[in-house]
Short mmCIF file of C-alpha atoms in Angstrom, two decimals:
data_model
loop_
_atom_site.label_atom_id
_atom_site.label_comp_id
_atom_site.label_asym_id
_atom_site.label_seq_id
_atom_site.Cartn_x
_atom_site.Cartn_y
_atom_site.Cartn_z
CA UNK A 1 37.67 -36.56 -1.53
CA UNK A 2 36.93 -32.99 -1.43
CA UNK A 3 33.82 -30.92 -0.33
CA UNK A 4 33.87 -27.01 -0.75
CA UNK A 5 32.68 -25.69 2.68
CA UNK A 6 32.63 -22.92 4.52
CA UNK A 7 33.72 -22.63 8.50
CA UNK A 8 32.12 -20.37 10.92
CA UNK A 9 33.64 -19.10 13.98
CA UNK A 10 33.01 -15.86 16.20
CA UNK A 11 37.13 -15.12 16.67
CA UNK A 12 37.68 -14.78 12.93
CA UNK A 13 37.25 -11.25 11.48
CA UNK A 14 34.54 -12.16 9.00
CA UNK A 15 32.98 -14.94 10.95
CA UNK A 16 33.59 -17.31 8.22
CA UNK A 17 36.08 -18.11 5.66
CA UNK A 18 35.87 -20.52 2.78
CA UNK A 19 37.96 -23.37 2.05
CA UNK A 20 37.57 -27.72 1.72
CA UNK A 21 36.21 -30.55 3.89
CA UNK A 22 38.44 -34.01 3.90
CA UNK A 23 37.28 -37.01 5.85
CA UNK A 24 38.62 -40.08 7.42
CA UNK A 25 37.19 -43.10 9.24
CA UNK A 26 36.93 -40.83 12.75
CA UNK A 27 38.48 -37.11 11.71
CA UNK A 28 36.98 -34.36 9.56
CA UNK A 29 39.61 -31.86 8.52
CA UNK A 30 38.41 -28.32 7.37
CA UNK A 31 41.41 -27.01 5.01
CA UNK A 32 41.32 -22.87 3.57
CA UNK A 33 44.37 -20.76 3.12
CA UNK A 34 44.51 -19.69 5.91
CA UNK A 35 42.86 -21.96 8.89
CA UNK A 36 43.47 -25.80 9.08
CA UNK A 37 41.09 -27.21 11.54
CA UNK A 38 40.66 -30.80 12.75
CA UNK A 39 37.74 -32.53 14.78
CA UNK A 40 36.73 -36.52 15.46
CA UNK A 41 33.40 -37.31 14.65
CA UNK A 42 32.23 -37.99 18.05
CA UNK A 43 32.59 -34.28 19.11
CA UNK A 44 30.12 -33.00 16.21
CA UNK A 45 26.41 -33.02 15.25
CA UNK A 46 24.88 -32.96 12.30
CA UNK A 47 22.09 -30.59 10.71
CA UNK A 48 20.47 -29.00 7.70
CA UNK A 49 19.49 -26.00 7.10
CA UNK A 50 19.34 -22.93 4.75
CA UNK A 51 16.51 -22.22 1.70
CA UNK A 52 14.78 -26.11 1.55
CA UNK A 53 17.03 -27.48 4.05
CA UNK A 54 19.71 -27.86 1.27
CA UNK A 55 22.55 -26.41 3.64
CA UNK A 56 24.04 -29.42 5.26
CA UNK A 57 25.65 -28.17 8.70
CA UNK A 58 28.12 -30.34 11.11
CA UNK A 59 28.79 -28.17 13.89
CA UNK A 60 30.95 -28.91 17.17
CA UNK A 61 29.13 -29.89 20.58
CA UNK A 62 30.60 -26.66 21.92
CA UNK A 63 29.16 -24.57 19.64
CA UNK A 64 33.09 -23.24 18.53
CA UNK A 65 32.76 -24.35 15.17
CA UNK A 66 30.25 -24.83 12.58
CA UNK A 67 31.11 -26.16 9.03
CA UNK A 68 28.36 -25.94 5.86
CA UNK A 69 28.60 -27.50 2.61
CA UNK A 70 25.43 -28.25 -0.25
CA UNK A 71 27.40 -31.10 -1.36
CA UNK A 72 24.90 -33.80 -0.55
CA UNK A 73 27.54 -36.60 -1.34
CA UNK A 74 29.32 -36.05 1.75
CA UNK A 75 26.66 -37.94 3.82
CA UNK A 76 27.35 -41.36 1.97
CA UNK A 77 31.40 -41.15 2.95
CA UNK A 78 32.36 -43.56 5.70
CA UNK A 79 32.68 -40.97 7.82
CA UNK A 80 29.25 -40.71 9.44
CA UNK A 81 28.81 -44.71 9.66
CA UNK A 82 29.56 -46.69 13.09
CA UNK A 83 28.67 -43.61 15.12
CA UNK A 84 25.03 -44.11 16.54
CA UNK A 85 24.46 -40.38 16.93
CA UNK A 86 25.84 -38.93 13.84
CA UNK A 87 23.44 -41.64 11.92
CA UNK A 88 20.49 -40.49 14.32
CA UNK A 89 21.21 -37.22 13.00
CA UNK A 90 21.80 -38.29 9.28
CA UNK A 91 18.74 -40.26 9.30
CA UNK A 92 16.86 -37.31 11.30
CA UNK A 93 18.62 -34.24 8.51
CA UNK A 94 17.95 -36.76 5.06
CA UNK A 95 14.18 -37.73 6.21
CA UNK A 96 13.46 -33.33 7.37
CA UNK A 97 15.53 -32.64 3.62
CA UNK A 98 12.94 -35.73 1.65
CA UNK A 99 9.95 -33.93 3.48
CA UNK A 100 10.79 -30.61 2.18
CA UNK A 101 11.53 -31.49 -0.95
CA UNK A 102 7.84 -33.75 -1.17
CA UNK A 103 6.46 -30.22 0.32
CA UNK A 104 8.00 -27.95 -1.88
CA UNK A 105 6.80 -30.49 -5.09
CA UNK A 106 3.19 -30.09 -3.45
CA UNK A 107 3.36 -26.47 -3.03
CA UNK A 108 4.25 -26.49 -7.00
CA UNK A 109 2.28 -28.49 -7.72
CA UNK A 110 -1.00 -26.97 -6.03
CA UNK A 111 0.09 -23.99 -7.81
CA UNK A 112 0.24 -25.23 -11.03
CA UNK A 113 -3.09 -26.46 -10.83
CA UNK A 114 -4.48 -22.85 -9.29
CA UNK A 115 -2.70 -21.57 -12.66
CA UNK A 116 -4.49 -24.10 -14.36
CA UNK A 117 -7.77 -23.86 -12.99
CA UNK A 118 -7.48 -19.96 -13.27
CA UNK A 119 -6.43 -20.96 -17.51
CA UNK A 120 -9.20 -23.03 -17.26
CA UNK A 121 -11.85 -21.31 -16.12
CA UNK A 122 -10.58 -18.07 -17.33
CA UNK A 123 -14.14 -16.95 -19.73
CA UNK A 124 -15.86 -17.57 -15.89
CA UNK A 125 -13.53 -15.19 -14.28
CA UNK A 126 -14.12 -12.29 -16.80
CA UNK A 127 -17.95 -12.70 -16.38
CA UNK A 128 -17.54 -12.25 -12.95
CA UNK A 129 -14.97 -9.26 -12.83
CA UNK A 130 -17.44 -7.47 -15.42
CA UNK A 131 -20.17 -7.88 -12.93
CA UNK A 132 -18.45 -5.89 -10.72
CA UNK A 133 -18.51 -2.70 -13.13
CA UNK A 134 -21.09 -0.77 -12.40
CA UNK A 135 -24.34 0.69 -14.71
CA UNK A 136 -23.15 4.08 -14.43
CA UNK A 137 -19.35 3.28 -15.46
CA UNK A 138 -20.56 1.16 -18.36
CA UNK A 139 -23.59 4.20 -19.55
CA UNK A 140 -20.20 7.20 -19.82
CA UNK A 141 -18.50 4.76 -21.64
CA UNK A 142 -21.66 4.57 -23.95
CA UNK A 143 -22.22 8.38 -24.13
CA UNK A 144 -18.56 8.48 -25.24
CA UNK A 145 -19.40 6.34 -28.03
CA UNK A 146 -22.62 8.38 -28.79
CA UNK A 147 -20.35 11.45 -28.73
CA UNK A 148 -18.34 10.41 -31.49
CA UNK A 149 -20.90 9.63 -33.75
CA UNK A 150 -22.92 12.89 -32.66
CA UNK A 151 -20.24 14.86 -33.84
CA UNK A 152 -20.51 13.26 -37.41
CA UNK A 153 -24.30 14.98 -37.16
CA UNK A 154 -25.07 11.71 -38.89
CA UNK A 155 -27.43 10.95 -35.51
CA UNK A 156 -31.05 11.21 -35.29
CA UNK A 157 -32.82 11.68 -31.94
CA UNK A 158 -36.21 12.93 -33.14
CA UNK A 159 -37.79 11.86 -36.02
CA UNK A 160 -41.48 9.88 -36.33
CA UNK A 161 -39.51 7.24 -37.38
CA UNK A 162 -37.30 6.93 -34.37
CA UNK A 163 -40.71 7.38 -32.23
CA UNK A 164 -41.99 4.26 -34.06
CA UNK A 165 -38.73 2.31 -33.85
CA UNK A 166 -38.66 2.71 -30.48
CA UNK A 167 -41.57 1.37 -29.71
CA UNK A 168 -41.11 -1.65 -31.29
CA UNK A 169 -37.82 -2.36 -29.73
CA UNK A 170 -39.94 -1.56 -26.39
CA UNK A 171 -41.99 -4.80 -27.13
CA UNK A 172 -38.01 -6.45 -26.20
CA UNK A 173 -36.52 -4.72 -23.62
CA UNK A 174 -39.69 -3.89 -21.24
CA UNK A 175 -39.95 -8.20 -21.19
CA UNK A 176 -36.45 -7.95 -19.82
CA UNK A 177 -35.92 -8.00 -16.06
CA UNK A 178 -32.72 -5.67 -16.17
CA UNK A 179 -31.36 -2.34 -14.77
CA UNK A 180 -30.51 -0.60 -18.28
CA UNK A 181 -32.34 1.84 -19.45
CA UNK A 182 -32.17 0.90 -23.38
CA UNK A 183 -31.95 4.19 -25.76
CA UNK A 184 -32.61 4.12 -29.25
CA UNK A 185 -31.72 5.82 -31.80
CA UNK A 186 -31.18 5.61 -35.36
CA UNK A 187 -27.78 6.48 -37.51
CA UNK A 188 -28.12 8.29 -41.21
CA UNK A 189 -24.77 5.73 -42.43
CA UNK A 190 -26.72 3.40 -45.07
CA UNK A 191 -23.80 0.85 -44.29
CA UNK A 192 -25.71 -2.33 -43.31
CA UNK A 193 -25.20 -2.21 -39.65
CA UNK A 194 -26.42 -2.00 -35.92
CA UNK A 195 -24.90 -1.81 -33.01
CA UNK A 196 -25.20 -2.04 -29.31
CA UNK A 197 -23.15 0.74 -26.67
CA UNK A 198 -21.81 -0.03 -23.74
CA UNK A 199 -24.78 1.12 -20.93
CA UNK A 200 -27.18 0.50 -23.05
CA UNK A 201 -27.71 2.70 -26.06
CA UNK A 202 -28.52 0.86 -29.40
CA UNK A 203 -27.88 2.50 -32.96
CA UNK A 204 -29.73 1.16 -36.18
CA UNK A 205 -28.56 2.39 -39.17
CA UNK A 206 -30.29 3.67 -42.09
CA UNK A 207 -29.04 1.22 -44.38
CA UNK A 208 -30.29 -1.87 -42.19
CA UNK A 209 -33.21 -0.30 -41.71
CA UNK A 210 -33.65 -0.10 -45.11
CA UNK A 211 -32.69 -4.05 -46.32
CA UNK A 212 -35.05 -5.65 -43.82
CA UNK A 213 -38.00 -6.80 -45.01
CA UNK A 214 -40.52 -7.03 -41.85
CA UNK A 215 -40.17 -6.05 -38.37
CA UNK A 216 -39.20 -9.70 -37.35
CA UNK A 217 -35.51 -9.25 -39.11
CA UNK A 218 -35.58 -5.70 -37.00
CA UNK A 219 -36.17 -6.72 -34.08
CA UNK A 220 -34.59 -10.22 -34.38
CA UNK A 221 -31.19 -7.99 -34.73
CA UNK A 222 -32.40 -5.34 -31.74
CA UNK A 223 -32.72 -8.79 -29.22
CA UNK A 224 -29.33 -9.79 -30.44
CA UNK A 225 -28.00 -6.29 -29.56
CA UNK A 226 -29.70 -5.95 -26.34
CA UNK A 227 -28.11 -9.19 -25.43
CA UNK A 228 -24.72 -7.96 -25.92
CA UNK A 229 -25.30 -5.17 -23.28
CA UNK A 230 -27.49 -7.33 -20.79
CA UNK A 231 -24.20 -10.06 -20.92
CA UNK A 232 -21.55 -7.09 -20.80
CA UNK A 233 -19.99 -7.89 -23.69
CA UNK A 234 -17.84 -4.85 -24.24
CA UNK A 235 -16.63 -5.30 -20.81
CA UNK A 236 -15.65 -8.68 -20.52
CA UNK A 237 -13.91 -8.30 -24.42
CA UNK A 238 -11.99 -5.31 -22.37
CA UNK A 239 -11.03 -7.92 -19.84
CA UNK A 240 -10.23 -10.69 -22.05
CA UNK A 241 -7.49 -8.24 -23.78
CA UNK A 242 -5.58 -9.56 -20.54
CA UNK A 243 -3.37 -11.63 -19.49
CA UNK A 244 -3.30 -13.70 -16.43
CA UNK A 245 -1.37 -12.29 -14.06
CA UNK A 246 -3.03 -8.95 -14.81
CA UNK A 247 -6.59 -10.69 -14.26
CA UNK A 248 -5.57 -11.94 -10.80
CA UNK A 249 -4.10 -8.26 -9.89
CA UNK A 250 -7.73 -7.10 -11.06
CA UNK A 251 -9.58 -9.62 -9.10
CA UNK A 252 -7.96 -9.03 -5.69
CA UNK A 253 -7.70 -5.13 -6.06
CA UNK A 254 -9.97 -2.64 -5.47
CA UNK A 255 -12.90 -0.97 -7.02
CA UNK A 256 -10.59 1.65 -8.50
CA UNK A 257 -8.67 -1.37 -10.19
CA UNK A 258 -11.68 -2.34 -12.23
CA UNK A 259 -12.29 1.43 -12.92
CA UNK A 260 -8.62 2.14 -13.86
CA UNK A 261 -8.62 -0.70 -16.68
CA UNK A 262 -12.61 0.68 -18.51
CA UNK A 263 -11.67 3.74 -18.48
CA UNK A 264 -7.95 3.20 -19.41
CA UNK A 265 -9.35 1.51 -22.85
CA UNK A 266 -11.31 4.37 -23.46
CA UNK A 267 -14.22 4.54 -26.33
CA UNK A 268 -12.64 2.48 -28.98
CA UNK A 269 -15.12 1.08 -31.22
CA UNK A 270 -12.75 -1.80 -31.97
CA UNK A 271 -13.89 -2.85 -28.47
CA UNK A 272 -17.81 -3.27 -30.33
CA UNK A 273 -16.22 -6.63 -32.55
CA UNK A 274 -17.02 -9.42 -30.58
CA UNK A 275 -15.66 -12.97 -30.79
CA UNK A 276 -17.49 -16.17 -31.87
CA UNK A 277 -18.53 -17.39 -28.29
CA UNK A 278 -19.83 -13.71 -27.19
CA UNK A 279 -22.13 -13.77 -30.78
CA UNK A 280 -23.25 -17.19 -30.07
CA UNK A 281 -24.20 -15.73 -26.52
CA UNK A 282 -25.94 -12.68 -27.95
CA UNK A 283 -27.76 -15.21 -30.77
CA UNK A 284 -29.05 -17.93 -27.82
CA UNK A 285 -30.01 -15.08 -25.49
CA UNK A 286 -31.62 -13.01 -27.87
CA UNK A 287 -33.50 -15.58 -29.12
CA UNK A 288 -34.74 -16.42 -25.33
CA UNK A 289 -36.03 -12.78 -25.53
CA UNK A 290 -37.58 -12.64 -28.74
CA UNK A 291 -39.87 -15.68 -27.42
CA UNK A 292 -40.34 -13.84 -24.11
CA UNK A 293 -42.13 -10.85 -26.35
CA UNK A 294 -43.73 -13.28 -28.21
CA UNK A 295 -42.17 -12.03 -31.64
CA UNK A 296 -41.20 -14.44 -34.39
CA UNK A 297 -37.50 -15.21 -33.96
CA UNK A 298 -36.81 -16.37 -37.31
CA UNK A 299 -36.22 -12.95 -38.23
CA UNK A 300 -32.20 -12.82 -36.93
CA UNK A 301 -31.78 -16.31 -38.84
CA UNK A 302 -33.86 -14.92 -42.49
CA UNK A 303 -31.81 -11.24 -41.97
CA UNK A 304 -28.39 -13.29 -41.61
CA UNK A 305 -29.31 -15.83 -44.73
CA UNK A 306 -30.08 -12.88 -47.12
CA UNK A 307 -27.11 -10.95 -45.76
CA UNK A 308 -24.75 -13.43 -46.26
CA UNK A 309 -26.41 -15.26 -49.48
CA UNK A 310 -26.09 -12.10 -51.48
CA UNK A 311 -22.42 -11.28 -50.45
CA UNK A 312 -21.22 -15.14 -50.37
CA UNK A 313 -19.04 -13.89 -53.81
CA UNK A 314 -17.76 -10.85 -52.49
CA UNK A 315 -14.62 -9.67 -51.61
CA UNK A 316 -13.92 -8.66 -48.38
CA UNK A 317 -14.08 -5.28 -48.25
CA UNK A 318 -17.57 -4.90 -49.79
CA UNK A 319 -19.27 -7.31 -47.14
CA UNK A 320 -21.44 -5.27 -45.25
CA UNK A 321 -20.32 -3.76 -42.43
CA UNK A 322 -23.09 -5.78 -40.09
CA UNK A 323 -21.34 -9.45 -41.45
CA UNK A 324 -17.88 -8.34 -40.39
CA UNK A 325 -18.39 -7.20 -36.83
CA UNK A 326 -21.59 -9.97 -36.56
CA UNK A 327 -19.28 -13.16 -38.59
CA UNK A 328 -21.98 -15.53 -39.91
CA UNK A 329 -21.41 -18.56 -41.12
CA UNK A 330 -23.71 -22.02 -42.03
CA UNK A 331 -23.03 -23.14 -38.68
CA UNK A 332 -24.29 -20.04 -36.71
CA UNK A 333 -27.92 -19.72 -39.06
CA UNK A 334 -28.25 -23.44 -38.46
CA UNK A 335 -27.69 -23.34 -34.46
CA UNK A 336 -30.74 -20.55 -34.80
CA UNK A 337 -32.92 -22.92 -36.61
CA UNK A 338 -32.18 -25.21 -34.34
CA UNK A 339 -33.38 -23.15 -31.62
CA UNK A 340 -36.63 -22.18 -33.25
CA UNK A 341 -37.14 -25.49 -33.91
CA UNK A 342 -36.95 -26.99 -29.88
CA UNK A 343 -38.57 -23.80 -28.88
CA UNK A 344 -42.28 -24.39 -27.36
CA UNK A 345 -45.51 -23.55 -29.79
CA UNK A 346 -46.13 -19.73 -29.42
CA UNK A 347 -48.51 -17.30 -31.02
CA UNK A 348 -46.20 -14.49 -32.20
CA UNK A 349 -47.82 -11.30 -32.50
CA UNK A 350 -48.94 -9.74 -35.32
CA UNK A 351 -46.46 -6.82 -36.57
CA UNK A 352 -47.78 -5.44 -40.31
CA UNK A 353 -46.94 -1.97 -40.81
CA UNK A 354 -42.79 -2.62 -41.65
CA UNK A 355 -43.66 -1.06 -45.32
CA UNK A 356 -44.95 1.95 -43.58
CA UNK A 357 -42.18 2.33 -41.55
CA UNK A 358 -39.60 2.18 -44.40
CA UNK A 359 -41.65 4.79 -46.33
CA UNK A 360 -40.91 7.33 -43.20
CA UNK A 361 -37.04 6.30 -43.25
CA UNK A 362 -37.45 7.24 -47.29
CA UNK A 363 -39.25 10.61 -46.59
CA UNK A 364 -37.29 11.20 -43.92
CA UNK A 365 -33.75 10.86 -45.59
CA UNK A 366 -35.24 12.90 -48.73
CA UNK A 367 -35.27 15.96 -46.17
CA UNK A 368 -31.60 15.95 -45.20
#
């Protein structure tokens, strides 16, 4: 039998040529078109080498020639039998080659489970990459978002009943220990919506305003919004865009890395749709504010019901605009009742003077 090799020697004028390795009981025979070359087993030694040891070597004692083949099969030929120190070697060269090849399955192994882990615990690893942007990168990104609507002139910044508003959503956010500085302000759109800007900026617009019925439905969708800023919503939906790899390259770079990637996905109000798990977050840590202020909670769950009890028959694009970037579903209302339901006794305050308050939006709007 056969084994393609190829022979190395420091005379030749490449230093190695390819040809064939034959064996006998006591003679290997190296055979190429132009060298014939013939040694007895008890002047070589045996080796591996190369990437994973998968180079088998069989060199001379005097270092003249060496001989390399990755045809494994040549170790069970006759050949290296009877000869104690070719078998020391074989045994020495096959137990090194089984110990890569057990390290090289562990290495692959361990990796596969670092990918896995990394798959795995991939929503913790966002969390903890958007912790690293800071307030001030998040509040441009907001002002960019305020800028666009500005522009529209369809923002107001002044009236009594922003004053008023703002107040009330001041019963929320001065409970909550946190480094934003909430702004409020209130939109003209009568689409039935609200919505929470990176940094901390929340916009109510007219048309929500409007539909609620008390200040408990207000202010039970102002601690859901607040909750998307103080768990960085916008941010870690940025970072989930992602894939892997690019995750790890923005975990081990620098600052700039993090800074690169916000800024690269600039002010796109897509960014404001959140999925299922970030809404359930916003509903469940809402609600933990809404009982730190002592206001009724069952105002998020009521404003939901009537939302989506009125528009359960409608086609899709007349569903308000609030139901298609906030999905509710039976599910969602009934994980909120749940909550009020486990949460301790309290004795909400007393908030009256919603009627009021919708009289001033009325007046207000009849001056535009």
């Amino acid at each position: 039998m056969h084994y393609k090799a190829i022979a190395y020697h420091e005379g030749w004028e490449d230093g190695r040529i390819s040809g064939t390795i034959s064996l006998t009981g006591t003679t290997l025979t190296f055979t190429s078109s132009e060298q014939t070359i013939s040694l007895y087993k008890n002047e070589l030694e045996l080796d591996f080498g190369g990437t994973a040891n998968r180079q088998i070597f069989i060199k001379s004692k005097d270092n003249k020639y060496a001989f390399s083949t990755a045809d494994k099969s040549i170790l069970e030929h006759p050949f290296f039998e009877n000869n104690q120190g070719l078998q020391a070697q074989k045994r020495k060269a096959v137990s090194s080659f089984r110990k890569t090849k057990i390290f090289l399955a562990a290495g692959f192994l361990l990796f596969g489970i670092f990918i896995g882990m990394i798959i795995y615990n991939r929503s913790t690893i966002v969390r903890q990459m958007a912790e690293k942007v800071p307030y001030s990168l998040e509040k441009t990104i907001g002002k960019s978002y305020l800028t666009q609507l500005t522009l529209t002139g369809d923002i107001d910044s002044s009236s009594q009943a922003l004053t008023i508003l703002r107040e009330k959503v001041a019963l929320i956010t001065n409970n909550i220990d946190s480094s934003y500085g909430f702004r409020v302000y209130i939109s003209n759109d009568t689409t039935i919506n609200a919505f929470a800007l990176p940094g901390g900026i929340m916009v109510f617009n007219v048309g929500l305003l409007q539909k609620a019925e008390s200040w408990e439905e207000v202010l039970g969708v102002a601690a859901h919004e607040v909750a998307h800023v103080t768990e960085k919503h916008h941010v870690r939906g940025i970072f989930s865009r992602y894939g892997i790899w690019t995750l790890i390259s923005i975990a081990i770079g620098d600052g700039s890395v993090l800074t690169d990637v916000i800024t690269g996905f600039g002010a796109n109000m897509e960014g404001l749709k959140y999925s299922r798990l970030y809404e359930t977050e916003s509903d469940t840590k809402g609600f933990e504010y809404l009982q730190m202020a002592k206001i009724d909670p069952s105002g998020l769950r009521i404003f939901f019901a009537k939302l989506s009890e009125e528009h359960k028959d409608d086609a899709t694009s007349v569903i308000p605009q609030f139901l298609s970037t906030h999905p509710s579903n039976e599910n969602r209302i009934e994980n909120i009742k749940t909550m009020e339901d486990k949460a301790p006794k309290t004795e909400y305050i007393i908030l009256s003077d919603y009627i009021l308050f919708r009289n001033l939006l009325i007046d207000k709007n009849s001056e535009c």
